[in-house]
Coordinates of C-alpha atoms in Angstrom, one line a residue:
M1 CA 0.1 -0.1 0.0
K2 CA 1.2 2.9 -1.0
K3 CA 2.0 5.5 2.0
I4 CA 2.4 9.8 1.2
F5 CA 5.3 9.9 3.6
L6 CA 8.0 10.3 1.1
F7 CA 7.4 13.5 -0.9
L8 CA 9.6 15.3 -3.2
A9 CA 9.1 19.1 -3.4
V10 CA 8.3 19.8 -7.1
L11 CA 8.2 23.3 -7.6
G12 CA 5.9 25.5 -10.5
V13 CA 9.0 26.0 -12.5
L14 CA 11.3 23.6 -13.2
G15 CA 12.7 24.4 -16.3
T16 CA 11.6 27.5 -19.0
G17 CA 13.6 28.4 -22.0
C18 CA 13.0 32.1 -24.8
E19 CA 10.8 30.9 -28.0
D20 CA 13.3 32.8 -29.8
E21 CA 16.3 30.4 -28.7
L22 CA 16.9 26.5 -27.8
T23 CA 17.4 25.1 -24.6
I24 CA 18.1 21.5 -24.1
F25 CA 17.5 19.9 -21.3
P26 CA 20.2 16.8 -19.7
E27 CA 18.2 13.8 -19.8
D28 CA 19.5 13.2 -15.7
S29 CA 18.8 17.1 -14.2
L30 CA 14.7 17.5 -13.3
S31 CA 13.3 19.7 -15.3
V32 CA 9.4 19.8 -16.8
P33 CA 10.2 18.2 -20.0
T34 CA 12.3 15.5 -18.0
F35 CA 10.5 15.1 -14.8
Y36 CA 6.6 15.0 -15.6
K37 CA 6.7 11.5 -18.0
T38 CA 6.1 8.2 -15.7
E39 CA 3.2 7.4 -13.1
V40 CA 5.9 7.4 -10.5
D41 CA 6.7 11.5 -11.5
F42 CA 3.5 12.8 -11.1
E43 CA 3.3 10.1 -8.0
Q44 CA 5.9 12.6 -6.4
A45 CA 4.9 15.8 -7.7
V46 CA 1.2 14.8 -6.3
N47 CA 3.1 13.7 -2.8
G48 CA 4.9 17.4 -2.8
A49 CA 1.9 19.1 -3.4
Y50 CA 0.1 17.5 0.2
V51 CA 4.0 19.0 1.5
P52 CA 2.7 22.8 3.1
L53 CA -0.4 21.4 4.3
R54 CA 2.1 20.4 7.3
T55 CA 3.3 23.6 7.9
I56 CA -0.1 25.1 7.9
Y57 CA -1.8 23.0 9.9
N58 CA 1.5 22.7 12.3
Q59 CA 1.4 26.6 12.8
S60 CA -0.8 29.8 11.5
K61 CA -3.8 27.8 10.6
A62 CA -4.6 27.5 14.5
Y63 CA -4.2 30.7 14.7
L64 CA -5.9 32.0 12.2
G65 CA -8.7 29.8 12.7
E66 CA -9.1 29.2 16.6
M67 CA -7.3 32.4 18.5
H68 CA -8.7 34.7 15.9
S69 CA -11.8 33.5 17.6
D70 CA -13.6 33.2 21.0
N71 CA -12.2 30.1 21.2
T72 CA -8.8 30.2 22.5
Y73 CA -6.5 33.4 23.6
Y74 CA -3.0 34.1 23.9
A75 CA -1.6 33.9 27.5
R76 CA 0.6 36.3 28.5
N77 CA 4.2 35.6 30.0
T78 CA 4.9 39.2 31.4
A79 CA 8.5 38.0 32.0
F80 CA 9.3 36.9 28.2
G81 CA 7.4 40.2 27.0
A82 CA 5.1 40.5 24.1
T83 CA 5.3 38.5 21.1
E84 CA 3.2 40.4 19.2
Q85 CA 3.0 38.5 15.6
Q86 CA 0.4 36.0 17.7
E87 CA -0.9 38.6 20.4
D88 CA -2.2 40.7 17.2
V89 CA -3.9 37.7 15.8
A90 CA -5.7 37.0 19.5
D91 CA -6.4 40.9 20.1
F92 CA -7.9 41.7 17.1
A93 CA -5.3 44.3 16.4
I94 CA -3.1 43.2 13.2
P95 CA -1.8 46.5 11.9
T96 CA -3.6 47.0 8.2
D97 CA -2.4 49.5 6.0
N98 CA -4.5 49.8 2.5
G99 CA -5.3 46.0 2.6
I100 CA -1.6 45.0 3.5
T101 CA -0.6 43.6 6.9
T102 CA 3.0 42.0 7.6
N103 CA 2.3 39.8 10.5
N104 CA 4.0 36.5 9.6
H105 CA 1.3 34.2 10.7
V106 CA -0.9 36.0 7.7
T107 CA 1.6 35.6 5.4
N108 CA 2.6 31.8 5.9
I109 CA -0.8 30.8 5.2
Y110 CA -1.1 32.6 1.9
V111 CA 2.4 31.6 0.8
D112 CA 1.8 28.0 2.2
H113 CA -1.8 28.0 0.0
Y114 CA 0.0 29.1 -3.1
A115 CA 3.1 26.3 -2.8
I116 CA 0.3 24.5 -3.0
I117 CA -1.7 25.8 -6.0
A118 CA 1.8 26.2 -8.0
R119 CA 2.6 22.2 -7.8
T120 CA -1.1 20.9 -8.7
N121 CA -1.1 23.7 -11.8
Q122 CA 2.2 22.2 -12.7
I123 CA 0.6 18.3 -12.5
L124 CA -2.8 19.6 -14.2
A125 CA -0.6 21.3 -17.1
T126 CA 1.1 18.3 -17.5
I127 CA -0.4 14.8 -16.9
D128 CA -2.5 14.8 -20.0
D129 CA 0.0 14.4 -22.1
A130 CA 1.6 11.4 -19.8
E131 CA 1.2 8.0 -21.1
F132 CA 0.1 6.1 -18.2
D133 CA -2.9 3.6 -16.9
N134 CA -5.6 5.9 -16.9
A135 CA -7.0 5.3 -13.6
A136 CA -4.0 5.5 -12.2
K137 CA -3.8 8.8 -13.9
N138 CA -7.5 9.7 -13.5
N139 CA -6.5 9.6 -9.5
I140 CA -3.6 11.7 -9.3
K141 CA -5.6 14.4 -11.0
G142 CA -8.3 14.4 -8.7
Q143 CA -6.2 14.8 -6.0
A144 CA -4.7 17.7 -7.4
L145 CA -8.0 19.6 -8.2
F146 CA -8.6 18.2 -4.8
L147 CA -5.5 20.8 -3.3
R148 CA -5.9 23.4 -5.6
S149 CA -9.7 23.7 -4.6
F150 CA -9.2 24.0 -0.5
S151 CA -6.5 26.0 -1.4
Y152 CA -8.1 28.8 -3.2
F153 CA -11.2 28.0 -0.7
D154 CA -9.2 29.1 2.6
L155 CA -7.5 31.9 0.2
V156 CA -10.8 33.4 -0.3
Q157 CA -12.3 33.2 2.7
F158 CA -9.6 34.2 4.9
F159 CA -8.7 37.3 2.6
G160 CA -11.4 37.6 0.0
S161 CA -9.9 38.4 -3.7
V162 CA -7.1 36.9 -4.2
P163 CA -5.3 36.3 -7.4
M164 CA -6.5 32.9 -9.1
H165 CA -3.1 30.7 -10.8
L166 CA -4.2 28.3 -12.7
V167 CA -1.6 27.7 -14.9
P168 CA 2.4 27.6 -14.7
V169 CA 4.4 30.5 -13.7
L170 CA 6.6 30.8 -16.1
S171 CA 7.7 34.3 -15.8
R172 CA 7.7 37.7 -12.8
E173 CA 5.2 39.1 -15.3
D174 CA 3.0 35.8 -15.0
A175 CA 2.9 36.1 -11.6
A176 CA 1.3 39.4 -10.8
L177 CA -1.9 38.6 -12.1
P178 CA -5.0 40.7 -10.6
L179 CA -7.2 40.2 -7.7
S180 CA -9.9 37.3 -8.8
S181 CA -13.3 38.3 -7.3
P182 CA -14.9 35.7 -5.0
D183 CA -17.5 34.9 -7.5
D184 CA -15.1 34.0 -9.6
I185 CA -13.5 31.6 -7.6
Y186 CA -15.7 30.2 -5.9
T187 CA -17.5 29.2 -9.7
Q188 CA -13.5 27.6 -11.0
I189 CA -13.4 26.0 -7.6
I190 CA -16.8 24.7 -7.8
G191 CA -16.4 23.7 -11.4
D192 CA -12.6 21.8 -10.7
L193 CA -14.3 19.7 -7.7
E194 CA -16.8 18.3 -9.3
T195 CA -14.9 17.0 -11.9
A196 CA -12.4 15.5 -9.0
I197 CA -15.7 13.7 -7.8
S198 CA -15.7 12.2 -10.6
L199 CA -12.0 10.9 -11.0
L200 CA -10.9 10.3 -6.9
P201 CA -12.0 6.4 -5.5
P202 CA -14.1 6.4 -2.7
K203 CA -12.2 5.5 0.9
S204 CA -12.4 2.4 0.5
Q205 CA -10.4 2.0 -2.8
Q206 CA -8.2 5.0 -1.8
D207 CA -4.5 4.9 -0.4
P208 CA -4.8 5.6 3.8
G209 CA -4.1 10.1 3.4
R210 CA -5.0 10.3 0.6
V211 CA -8.2 12.5 -0.7
T212 CA -10.7 10.7 -2.2
S213 CA -14.6 11.3 -3.4
G214 CA -16.1 11.2 -0.6
A215 CA -13.4 14.4 0.8
A216 CA -14.2 16.2 -2.6
R217 CA -17.9 16.2 -1.9
T218 CA -17.3 17.4 2.1
L219 CA -15.6 20.4 0.4
L220 CA -17.4 20.9 -2.2
G221 CA -20.4 20.8 0.1
N222 CA -18.9 23.5 2.5
I223 CA -18.2 25.9 -0.2
Y224 CA -22.4 25.3 -1.2
I225 CA -22.6 25.9 2.7
V226 CA -20.6 29.5 2.9
R227 CA -22.2 30.4 -0.5
E228 CA -25.8 29.8 1.3
Q229 CA -26.9 27.1 -1.1
W230 CA -28.6 25.1 0.6
A231 CA -29.9 22.3 -1.6
D232 CA -26.7 21.9 -3.6
A233 CA -24.4 21.1 0.3
E234 CA -27.5 19.1 0.9
T235 CA -27.2 16.7 -1.9
Q236 CA -23.6 16.6 -1.3
F237 CA -23.0 15.8 1.8
Q238 CA -26.6 13.3 1.4
A239 CA -23.9 11.4 -0.8
V240 CA -21.4 11.0 1.4
V241 CA -23.8 9.9 3.8
D242 CA -25.9 7.2 1.3
S243 CA -22.0 6.1 0.2
N244 CA -22.0 3.9 3.2
E245 CA -17.5 5.0 3.3
Y246 CA -17.7 6.4 6.9
E247 CA -19.4 6.4 10.4
L248 CA -18.7 8.1 13.8
M249 CA -16.3 6.8 16.4
P250 CA -18.0 4.8 19.3
N251 CA -16.1 7.2 21.5
Y252 CA -15.6 10.8 20.9
E253 CA -11.7 10.9 22.2
D254 CA -11.3 7.9 19.7
A255 CA -11.8 10.3 16.5
F256 CA -8.4 11.9 17.1
S257 CA -5.1 10.0 15.8
G258 CA -3.0 8.4 18.2
N259 CA 1.1 9.2 17.9
S260 CA 1.4 6.6 15.7
D261 CA -2.2 4.9 14.9
N262 CA -5.7 5.3 14.8
K263 CA -4.6 7.0 11.6
N264 CA -7.2 7.9 8.9
N265 CA -9.9 6.6 10.5
I266 CA -13.6 5.3 9.7
E267 CA -14.5 8.8 11.4
S268 CA -11.8 10.6 9.4
V269 CA -12.7 12.6 6.2
F270 CA -9.8 14.4 5.8
E271 CA -6.4 14.9 7.9
V272 CA -3.3 15.7 7.6
Q273 CA -0.5 13.7 7.8
Y274 CA 2.8 13.4 10.4
K275 CA 4.9 11.2 11.3
E276 CA 7.0 11.1 14.0
G277 CA 10.9 10.9 13.9
P278 CA 13.7 12.5 11.8
E279 CA 12.3 12.7 8.4
G280 CA 11.4 15.6 8.6
L281 CA 7.6 14.6 8.6
N282 CA 6.8 15.5 12.6
G283 CA 4.3 17.7 14.0
S284 CA 4.9 19.9 17.1
F285 CA 1.4 21.7 17.3
L286 CA 1.3 20.4 21.0
Y287 CA 4.1 22.6 22.1
N288 CA 2.9 25.3 20.5
F289 CA -0.5 24.9 22.3
L290 CA 1.0 24.8 26.2
P291 CA 0.8 27.5 28.1
R292 CA 4.5 29.0 29.4
P293 CA 7.0 29.0 31.2
M294 CA 6.4 25.2 31.6
T295 CA 9.1 23.1 33.5
A296 CA 10.9 19.9 31.7
D297 CA 8.9 18.0 34.2
E298 CA 5.6 19.8 33.7
V299 CA 6.0 19.5 29.7
G300 CA 7.2 15.8 30.4
A301 CA 4.1 14.9 32.1
V302 CA 1.7 16.1 29.3
T303 CA 4.3 14.9 26.7
G304 CA 5.6 11.9 28.1
T305 CA 8.9 12.4 26.5
S306 CA 12.2 10.1 28.0
N307 CA 13.8 14.3 27.3
P308 CA 11.8 16.5 27.8
Q309 CA 12.2 20.7 27.7
P310 CA 11.2 23.4 29.3
L311 CA 9.3 25.8 27.4
N312 CA 9.6 29.5 27.0
G313 CA 7.9 32.3 25.2
E314 CA 4.2 33.0 25.0
G315 CA 1.5 30.6 25.5
N316 CA -1.2 30.1 21.9
N317 CA -4.4 28.6 21.9
I318 CA -5.2 28.4 25.3
P319 CA -8.7 27.6 25.7
T320 CA -11.1 30.4 26.9
P321 CA -13.7 30.7 29.4
D322 CA -16.4 31.1 26.7
I323 CA -15.9 27.8 24.8
I324 CA -15.3 26.0 28.7
A325 CA -18.7 26.8 29.5
A326 CA -20.2 26.6 26.3
Y327 CA -20.3 22.5 26.4
E328 CA -23.5 21.0 28.2
D329 CA -24.0 19.3 31.3
G330 CA -23.0 16.2 31.4
D331 CA -21.2 16.6 27.9
L332 CA -18.7 13.9 27.2
R333 CA -16.4 16.1 24.6
E334 CA -15.2 18.6 27.0
D335 CA -13.1 16.1 28.7
A336 CA -12.1 15.1 25.9
S337 CA -11.2 18.2 24.5
I338 CA -10.2 20.1 27.6
Q339 CA -7.4 19.2 30.4
Y340 CA -5.8 21.2 33.3
V341 CA -2.2 21.1 33.2
T342 CA 0.4 23.2 35.8
A343 CA 3.0 26.1 34.8
S344 CA 4.2 26.6 38.2
E345 CA 6.6 29.5 37.6
S346 CA 4.0 31.1 35.1
F347 CA 2.5 34.8 36.8
W348 CA -0.9 33.3 36.4
R349 CA -2.8 32.3 39.6
D350 CA -2.1 29.3 40.6
G351 CA -0.5 28.2 37.0
V352 CA -3.4 25.9 36.2
Y353 CA -4.1 26.3 33.0
P354 CA -6.6 24.3 30.4
I355 CA -5.5 23.2 27.5
I356 CA -6.6 22.0 23.9
K357 CA -6.3 17.9 24.9
K358 CA -7.7 16.6 21.8
Y359 CA -4.0 16.5 20.8
V360 CA -2.1 15.1 23.6
E361 CA -0.5 11.6 23.1
P362 CA 2.4 10.6 24.5
H363 CA 5.6 10.1 22.0
S364 CA 8.9 9.4 22.2
L365 CA 10.9 13.0 21.2
N366 CA 10.1 16.2 22.0
G367 CA 9.1 18.8 20.2
N368 CA 8.2 15.4 17.3
H369 CA 5.0 13.9 17.5
G370 CA 3.3 12.1 14.8
M371 CA -0.6 13.0 15.6
N372 CA -2.6 14.0 12.2
F373 CA -4.3 17.1 12.5
P374 CA -8.2 16.5 11.6
V375 CA -9.5 18.4 8.1
Y376 CA -12.9 16.9 7.9
R377 CA -14.7 14.0 10.2
Y378 CA -17.9 12.3 9.6
S379 CA -19.5 14.1 12.4
E380 CA -18.8 17.4 10.1
V381 CA -20.5 16.1 7.2
L382 CA -23.5 15.4 9.8
L383 CA -24.0 18.4 11.0
F384 CA -23.3 20.2 7.8
L385 CA -26.3 17.8 6.4
A386 CA -28.9 19.3 9.6
E387 CA -27.7 22.7 8.6
A388 CA -28.7 22.2 4.7
L389 CA -31.7 21.0 5.9
E390 CA -33.0 23.3 8.8
E391 CA -32.3 26.2 6.2
Q392 CA -34.6 24.8 3.7
G393 CA -38.0 23.8 6.0
K394 CA -36.5 19.9 6.7
S395 CA -36.2 20.2 10.0
G396 CA -37.3 16.5 11.0
P397 CA -34.3 15.0 9.4
A398 CA -31.9 18.4 10.4
L399 CA -32.6 17.2 14.0
T400 CA -31.8 13.5 13.2
H401 CA -28.8 13.7 12.0
L402 CA -27.8 16.5 14.8
N403 CA -29.1 14.2 17.5
T404 CA -26.5 11.6 15.9
V405 CA -24.2 13.8 17.1
R406 CA -25.7 14.2 20.2
I407 CA -25.6 10.7 21.2
R408 CA -22.2 10.2 21.0
A409 CA -22.1 13.1 23.3
G410 CA -24.0 11.9 25.6
L411 CA -26.4 14.7 25.9
G412 CA -30.5 14.3 24.4
D413 CA -32.7 16.8 22.2
P414 CA -31.4 19.9 22.5
V415 CA -33.4 23.0 23.5
G416 CA -34.3 26.4 21.7
D417 CA -34.2 27.2 18.1
L418 CA -32.8 24.4 15.7
G419 CA -30.6 26.4 13.9
E420 CA -29.2 28.2 16.9
A421 CA -28.9 24.6 18.3
I422 CA -26.7 23.2 14.9
F423 CA -24.6 26.7 14.8
R424 CA -23.7 26.0 18.9
E425 CA -23.2 22.3 18.4
R426 CA -20.8 23.1 15.8
R427 CA -18.9 24.8 18.4
V428 CA -18.1 22.0 21.0
E429 CA -18.0 19.2 18.4
L430 CA -15.4 20.8 16.1
A431 CA -13.9 23.0 19.0
F432 CA -10.0 23.7 18.1
E433 CA -10.3 22.3 14.6
N434 CA -9.8 25.5 12.8
K435 CA -13.4 26.1 12.4
R436 CA -14.8 29.0 14.5
W437 CA -13.3 32.0 13.1
L438 CA -14.9 31.2 10.1
D439 CA -18.0 29.7 10.9
L440 CA -18.2 33.4 13.0
V441 CA -17.6 35.3 10.0
R442 CA -20.0 33.1 7.2
T443 CA -23.1 33.1 9.4
G444 CA -22.8 36.8 10.2
R445 CA -22.0 36.6 13.6
A446 CA -18.2 37.6 13.4
I447 CA -18.7 41.5 14.2
D448 CA -20.7 40.9 17.2
V449 CA -19.3 38.2 19.1
I450 CA -15.8 39.2 19.1
T451 CA -17.2 42.8 20.4
A452 CA -19.2 41.3 22.8
Y453 CA -15.7 38.8 23.7
G454 CA -13.7 41.5 23.7
N455 CA -15.3 43.5 25.8
R456 CA -15.3 40.6 28.6
I457 CA -11.5 40.2 28.3
K458 CA -10.9 44.4 28.8
A459 CA -13.6 44.0 32.1
N460 CA -11.9 41.0 33.7
P461 CA -8.5 40.6 32.0
N462 CA -7.1 38.2 34.7
D463 CA -10.2 35.5 33.6
Y464 CA -8.6 35.4 30.8
Y465 CA -5.0 34.7 31.4
Y466 CA -3.5 38.3 31.9
P467 CA -1.8 37.8 35.7
E468 CA -3.2 40.5 38.1
G469 CA -2.4 44.2 37.2
A470 CA -1.6 43.0 33.8
E471 CA -4.3 44.2 31.1
P472 CA -4.9 44.3 27.4
R473 CA -2.7 47.1 25.1
G474 CA -4.5 49.7 24.1
N475 CA -5.5 48.9 20.3
A476 CA -6.1 45.3 21.5
F477 CA -10.1 44.5 19.8
T478 CA -9.9 47.3 17.4
N479 CA -9.2 45.7 14.0
I480 CA -11.8 43.4 13.8
S481 CA -12.2 42.4 9.9
L482 CA -13.6 40.0 8.1
T483 CA -10.9 39.0 6.3
F484 CA -7.3 39.5 6.4
G485 CA -4.8 42.4 4.9
L486 CA -3.1 40.7 1.9
P487 CA 1.2 40.4 2.9
A488 CA 3.5 42.9 2.6
S489 CA 6.2 40.6 1.2
E490 CA 3.8 40.1 -1.7
S491 CA 2.3 43.4 -2.5
S492 CA 6.1 44.2 -3.6
L493 CA 6.2 41.5 -6.9
N494 CA 1.9 42.4 -7.7
P495 CA 1.1 46.2 -8.4
N496 CA -2.3 45.0 -8.6
F497 CA -2.7 44.4 -4.8

């Protein structure tokens, strides 16, 4: 069975030549004319297109998707001082001038997604001319279309209008495209995903870790949800349910990957692959999500490593009192999602902080673990389907799908408005999976929710991990925007920004 742990980073341009001169590529060197020939070449190329996902989910996406919401916050270490890049994300205080920002987490998300786009464009531009098994070719092409669509979906949600590259960039001039409108981007990725669905095999016939027809339908349904095309969303999610390829794990905590086992389980629709070890395929996000400072013994108590190292700096992605209060009494997901650890040298209260438990798994190497990161789970398919049905007035089947998720959590029927109940359920079921900020934006709640959240922090900073006497900066919660500014480093290359 093929694995996707062996990657070749194939960038967008491996060789170019002018029309008026002959360019000869040595047959033993890597270039577009010499590399993109065989099935193995294209397998390596599509493997390379998955690579930036590890960086995206290991670092910046958690800050933009969760810490840039009311689910998690930034834990101050006043002995260390401010790390403004993360702090600005958490405080809705990212400096932005004429739609441009220098925040490195915003830049990283942008650059890494365009790395995926560049690699998939090269595959899509060359694969039809290659001669190898048609089924294998379709699989690779479907994966490339999914990955490119996934990247553009993130980009259009986080930034709004962005350049839309659909062919390899062969010159500096080609790189400086004008910004495409969200409508044009959505039209493109919807068409690409419809094609991908027809090309990709189902989960039972696909190599573990690679995208499937079910993952492509889920992504397409997610796009329809954002665009409030409820009937189209219902069609896609119902097809995923009817495929019988997925089901909920009996216990919520088992839906998440272990360090080396339980990966790509029956509930997983798509997850980012990590592997502990020296090959550079590992994650470290568990460490990024811990408060600071922590002694080596305190770190070891969480990670189980034999060589734990102390942590200093600033703590990120710490669950807020707001998300903790969002769990209903008896909700089994709370203890599976949040645990408490001691940072005895911190200046906050008694140093006992909540942390994200979903990603706490024992492993061997300090700062190096192999837990996969969930992108789409079957429980989200059910909640999306419930939302699409409820929006069309089909409350009976919507409640059935919602209760399928709630029953596993040890809960009965929800109370109050069904649409609100589905929205609340998404928050606790998908907590810390990078959904909250985008959910607030797409439902039109972001400004009101974050304004009230910011007011709570400013009124009671000690409840939000500020040491006694410390308080938020004067610019905290002064730039609540629905999209992020485009990266300043890219604006120097593209005059259309």
